[in-house]
Coordinates of C-alpha atoms and ligand atoms in Angstrom, one line a residue:
M1 CA -8.6 2.5 -23.1
K2 CA -11.0 2.0 -26.1
T3 CA -14.7 2.6 -25.7
I4 CA -17.5 0.6 -27.4
L5 CA -21.0 2.1 -27.6
I6 CA -23.7 -0.5 -28.1
I7 CA -26.5 1.6 -29.5
G8 CA -30.1 0.4 -30.1
I9 CA -31.5 1.8 -33.3
G10 CA -35.0 0.5 -33.3
T11 CA -36.6 -1.7 -36.0
G12 CA -36.3 0.1 -39.3
N13 CA -37.7 3.5 -38.8
P14 CA -35.0 6.1 -38.3
E15 CA -37.4 8.0 -36.1
H16 CA -37.1 5.2 -33.5
L17 CA -33.7 6.7 -32.6
T18 CA -33.8 8.2 -29.1
L19 CA -32.1 11.4 -28.2
Q20 CA -29.7 9.4 -26.1
A21 CA -28.8 7.3 -29.2
V22 CA -28.3 10.4 -31.3
A23 CA -25.9 11.8 -28.6
A24 CA -24.1 8.5 -28.6
L25 CA -23.8 8.4 -32.4
N26 CA -22.1 11.8 -32.2
R27 CA -19.3 10.4 -29.9
V28 CA -18.3 7.6 -32.3
D29 CA -15.1 7.6 -34.4
V30 CA -15.7 4.3 -36.1
F31 CA -18.8 2.2 -36.7
F32 CA -18.4 -1.6 -36.8
I33 CA -20.7 -3.2 -39.4
M34 CA -21.3 -6.9 -39.7
D35 CA -22.3 -7.6 -43.3
K36 CA -24.9 -10.4 -43.3
G37 CA -25.0 -10.7 -47.1
E38 CA -26.7 -9.2 -50.1
A39 CA -30.3 -9.9 -49.2
K40 CA -30.0 -7.9 -45.9
G41 CA -27.9 -5.1 -47.5
G42 CA -30.8 -2.7 -46.8
M43 CA -30.1 -3.0 -43.1
I44 CA -26.6 -1.7 -43.7
D45 CA -27.9 1.1 -45.8
L46 CA -30.3 2.0 -43.0
R47 CA -27.4 2.2 -40.6
K48 CA -25.5 4.5 -42.9
D49 CA -28.6 6.6 -43.5
I50 CA -29.0 7.0 -39.7
C51 CA -25.4 8.2 -39.4
A52 CA -25.8 10.6 -42.3
R53 CA -29.1 12.0 -40.8
F54 CA -28.2 12.2 -37.1
I55 CA -24.5 12.9 -36.9
T56 CA -23.7 16.6 -36.9
A57 CA -22.4 17.9 -40.2
G58 CA -18.6 18.2 -40.2
R59 CA -18.0 15.5 -37.6
N60 CA -15.6 12.8 -38.9
Y61 CA -16.5 9.2 -38.6
R62 CA -15.8 6.1 -40.6
F63 CA -17.1 2.5 -41.1
A64 CA -15.2 -0.7 -40.6
T65 CA -17.0 -3.7 -42.2
A66 CA -16.5 -7.4 -41.7
Q67 CA -18.4 -10.4 -43.1
S68 CA -20.7 -11.8 -40.5
P69 CA -19.9 -15.5 -39.8
H70 CA -22.5 -17.9 -41.1
W71 CA -23.8 -20.8 -39.1
D72 CA -26.7 -22.9 -40.3
R73 CA -29.2 -22.7 -37.4
H74 CA -30.4 -26.2 -38.2
S75 CA -26.9 -27.8 -38.3
G76 CA -27.0 -28.9 -34.6
A77 CA -28.4 -28.3 -31.2
Y78 CA -29.7 -24.7 -31.1
N79 CA -27.7 -23.4 -28.2
A80 CA -24.5 -25.0 -29.5
V81 CA -25.0 -23.3 -32.9
I82 CA -25.5 -19.9 -31.2
D83 CA -22.5 -20.4 -29.0
G84 CA -20.4 -21.2 -32.0
L85 CA -21.7 -18.2 -33.9
N86 CA -21.0 -15.9 -31.0
R87 CA -17.5 -17.2 -30.6
D88 CA -16.8 -16.4 -34.2
K89 CA -18.4 -13.0 -33.8
Q90 CA -16.3 -12.4 -30.8
A91 CA -13.1 -13.2 -32.7
I92 CA -14.1 -10.8 -35.5
F93 CA -14.9 -7.9 -33.0
E94 CA -11.6 -8.5 -31.3
Q95 CA -9.8 -8.2 -34.6
M96 CA -11.7 -5.0 -35.4
I97 CA -10.9 -3.6 -32.0
A98 CA -7.2 -4.3 -32.6
D99 CA -7.0 -3.2 -36.2
D100 CA -9.6 -0.6 -36.8
M101 CA -9.5 1.7 -33.8
A102 CA -6.8 3.6 -32.1
E103 CA -6.2 3.9 -28.4
G104 CA -8.6 6.5 -26.9
E105 CA -11.1 6.1 -29.8
T106 CA -14.8 5.2 -29.6
A107 CA -16.5 2.5 -31.7
G108 CA -20.2 2.2 -32.2
L109 CA -22.2 -0.9 -32.8
L110 CA -25.7 -0.2 -34.2
V111 CA -27.9 -2.9 -32.9
W112 CA -31.3 -3.7 -34.3
G113 CA -34.2 -2.9 -31.9
D114 CA -33.0 -3.0 -28.4
P115 CA -29.6 -4.6 -27.5
S116 CA -31.0 -6.5 -24.5
L117 CA -33.6 -8.6 -26.5
Y118 CA -32.5 -11.7 -28.4
D119 CA -29.2 -10.1 -29.3
S120 CA -25.7 -11.3 -28.2
T121 CA -23.7 -8.1 -28.7
I122 CA -23.8 -7.2 -24.9
R123 CA -22.7 -10.7 -24.0
I124 CA -19.9 -10.7 -26.6
M125 CA -18.6 -7.3 -25.3
A126 CA -18.7 -8.6 -21.7
D127 CA -16.7 -11.6 -22.8
I128 CA -14.1 -9.5 -24.6
A129 CA -13.8 -7.2 -21.6
A130 CA -13.4 -10.2 -19.3
A131 CA -10.9 -12.0 -21.6
G132 CA -8.5 -9.0 -21.0
R133 CA -6.8 -9.1 -24.3
H134 CA -8.1 -5.6 -25.0
A135 CA -8.7 -2.8 -22.5
I136 CA -12.2 -1.8 -23.4
A137 CA -15.1 0.0 -21.7
Y138 CA -18.6 -0.5 -23.1
E139 CA -21.9 1.3 -22.7
V140 CA -25.4 0.3 -23.7
I141 CA -28.0 2.7 -25.1
P142 CA -31.5 1.2 -25.3
G143 CA -33.6 1.2 -28.4
I144 CA -37.2 0.6 -29.4
S145 CA -37.6 -3.2 -29.7
S146 CA -39.7 -5.1 -32.2
L147 CA -41.9 -6.0 -29.3
H148 CA -42.7 -2.3 -28.6
A149 CA -42.9 -1.4 -32.3
L150 CA -45.4 -4.1 -32.9
T151 CA -47.7 -3.3 -29.9
A152 CA -47.6 0.4 -30.8
Q153 CA -48.5 -0.2 -34.5
H154 CA -51.4 -2.4 -33.5
R155 CA -52.4 0.1 -30.8
T156 CA -52.5 -2.6 -28.2
T157 CA -50.8 -3.4 -24.9
L158 CA -48.2 -6.0 -24.3
N159 CA -49.8 -7.4 -21.1
T160 CA -53.4 -7.4 -19.9
V161 CA -54.2 -5.8 -16.5
G162 CA -51.9 -7.3 -13.7
Q163 CA -50.9 -10.3 -15.9
P164 CA -47.5 -11.5 -16.9
V165 CA -46.2 -11.8 -20.4
E166 CA -44.0 -14.5 -21.9
I167 CA -41.4 -13.5 -24.6
T168 CA -40.3 -16.6 -26.5
T169 CA -39.2 -18.0 -29.8
G170 CA -41.2 -20.0 -32.3
R171 CA -39.2 -23.1 -31.6
R172 CA -39.9 -23.0 -27.8
L173 CA -43.6 -22.2 -28.4
A174 CA -43.8 -25.3 -30.6
E175 CA -42.0 -27.4 -28.0
G176 CA -44.0 -26.2 -24.9
G177 CA -47.4 -25.2 -26.3
F178 CA -49.2 -22.1 -25.1
P179 CA -48.0 -21.4 -21.6
A180 CA -50.6 -21.9 -18.8
H181 CA -49.3 -19.1 -16.6
T182 CA -50.1 -16.2 -18.9
D183 CA -52.6 -14.9 -21.5
S184 CA -50.1 -13.0 -23.6
V185 CA -47.2 -14.6 -25.5
F186 CA -44.8 -12.5 -27.7
V187 CA -43.1 -14.7 -30.3
M188 CA -39.9 -13.9 -32.1
L189 CA -37.5 -15.7 -34.4
D190 CA -40.2 -18.0 -35.8
G191 CA -39.3 -19.3 -39.2
D192 CA -42.0 -22.0 -39.1
D193 CA -45.4 -20.3 -38.8
T194 CA -45.8 -21.8 -35.4
Y195 CA -49.0 -19.8 -34.7
R196 CA -50.7 -22.1 -37.2
R197 CA -50.5 -25.0 -34.7
F198 CA -52.9 -23.1 -32.4
A199 CA -55.4 -22.1 -35.1
G200 CA -58.0 -24.6 -33.8
D201 CA -58.1 -22.7 -30.4
D202 CA -60.9 -20.1 -30.8
S203 CA -59.9 -18.3 -27.6
L204 CA -56.7 -16.8 -29.2
D205 CA -56.2 -13.4 -31.0
I206 CA -53.1 -12.6 -32.9
Y207 CA -51.3 -9.4 -33.6
W208 CA -48.8 -10.0 -36.4
G209 CA -46.3 -7.7 -38.1
A210 CA -43.5 -8.0 -40.6
Y211 CA -40.7 -5.4 -41.3
I212 CA -42.4 -3.2 -38.6
G213 CA -41.2 0.4 -38.7
S214 CA -39.9 0.2 -42.3
P215 CA -41.7 1.4 -45.4
D216 CA -42.5 -2.3 -46.2
E217 CA -44.4 -2.9 -42.9
I218 CA -47.3 -5.4 -43.0
L219 CA -49.7 -5.7 -40.1
I220 CA -52.5 -8.3 -39.7
S221 CA -54.6 -8.9 -36.6
G222 CA -57.7 -10.6 -35.6
R223 CA -59.1 -13.9 -34.2
L224 CA -56.3 -16.4 -34.9
Q225 CA -58.7 -18.9 -36.5
D226 CA -59.8 -16.3 -39.0
V227 CA -56.5 -14.8 -40.0
A228 CA -53.9 -17.7 -39.6
E229 CA -54.0 -18.7 -43.3
Q230 CA -54.0 -15.0 -44.4
I231 CA -50.8 -14.4 -42.4
A232 CA -49.2 -17.6 -43.7
Q233 CA -49.8 -16.6 -47.3
T234 CA -48.8 -13.0 -46.8
R235 CA -45.7 -14.1 -45.0
A236 CA -44.7 -16.5 -47.7
A237 CA -45.2 -14.0 -50.5
A238 CA -43.3 -11.3 -48.6
R239 CA -40.4 -13.6 -47.9
Q240 CA -40.3 -14.5 -51.6
A241 CA -40.4 -10.9 -52.7
H242 CA -37.7 -9.6 -50.3
G243 CA -35.5 -12.7 -50.1
W244 CA -35.8 -12.5 -46.3
I245 CA -38.4 -11.7 -43.6
M246 CA -38.4 -10.3 -40.1
D247 CA -41.7 -10.8 -38.4
S248 CA -43.1 -11.3 -34.9
Y249 CA -46.4 -11.6 -33.2
L250 CA -48.4 -11.4 -30.0
L251 CA -50.8 -14.2 -29.2
R252 CA -53.5 -13.3 -26.6
R253 CA -56.0 -15.5 -24.9
V254 CA -59.3 -13.6 -24.6
R255 CA -62.5 -14.4 -22.9
R256 CA -65.3 -14.4 -25.6
T257 CA -68.7 -13.5 -24.3
Ligands
SAM301 C1 -32.3 -11.6 -33.4 S1 -33.8 -11.0 -32.9 C2 -33.4 -9.3 -32.6 C3 -34.5 -8.6 -31.8 C4 -34.2 -7.1 -31.6 N1 -33.0 -6.9 -30.7 C5 -35.4 -6.4 -31.0 O1 -35.2 -5.6 -30.1 O2 -36.4 -6.5 -31.5 C6 -34.7 -10.9 -34.5 C7 -36.2 -11.1 -34.4 O3 -36.8 -9.9 -33.9 C8 -38.0 -9.7 -34.5 N2 -38.0 -8.4 -35.3 C9 -36.9 -7.6 -35.4 N3 -37.2 -6.6 -36.2 C10 -38.5 -6.7 -36.6 C11 -39.3 -6.0 -37.4 N4 -39.0 -4.8 -37.9 N5 -40.6 -6.4 -37.6 C12 -41.0 -7.6 -37.0 N6 -40.2 -8.3 -36.2 C13 -39.0 -7.9 -36.0 C14 -38.2 -10.9 -35.4 O4 -39.0 -11.9 -34.7 C15 -36.8 -11.4 -35.7 O5 -36.8 -12.8 -36.0

């Protein structure tokens, strides 16, 4: 049997690592790294720094790196693109399980944020286990998600008293509008500044953050009407400077008196 540990590492601050995650890191023989290209090389460095910092000195471990498959997210229907991407990732992980770890060893996958939130690693490992070509056991160790990192940095709550929250993508928010059943919407994976569509609605506040948890963190909050343009400009400049951006935001409907 080979064991895979899917370890949530938080969103860029090594101090997001939980004690459970640190204990898991110290069980790993080989870390599987998916290289997403030069611009995001810093995310690999962060993973290596986390290992150097939290794995007990003298413990042997190694890295096995594969190029992440690339699919243009605009090249077809969104779900079909993600399914294709995940099939390719599954094939790569199966290859690594076969080639880069011995029977009885433990591999670690260091997943950004929390592995249960907009991440397919758990689904892929479940599919590999079900396919039966490799005898694997897998465990999941939770991490601090971008959602929790953002609310903590803005010193706000995710929900208002007794109310539900919707967690969604920019694309779905654009399609469906602000949902009627909640006053709080957390938006991820938004490449299109979708919040701007709602800037005419003076009942909305926004809590926005980019690179949350990292030294490059940027936070802006306020009445959406007042700060939407500032966010759009800040976002464009940051994306240009870094070559990539990771940002998310909470939109909240408030009663103004
Ligand atoms: C593929 S999802 C992965 C989410 C991750 N599993 C989590 O728990 O946050 C990537 C999206 O998460 C959000 N995100 C991740 N890290 C972030 C960060 N440090 N700052 C702001 N948003 C972040 C962004 O909306 C980004 O597009």
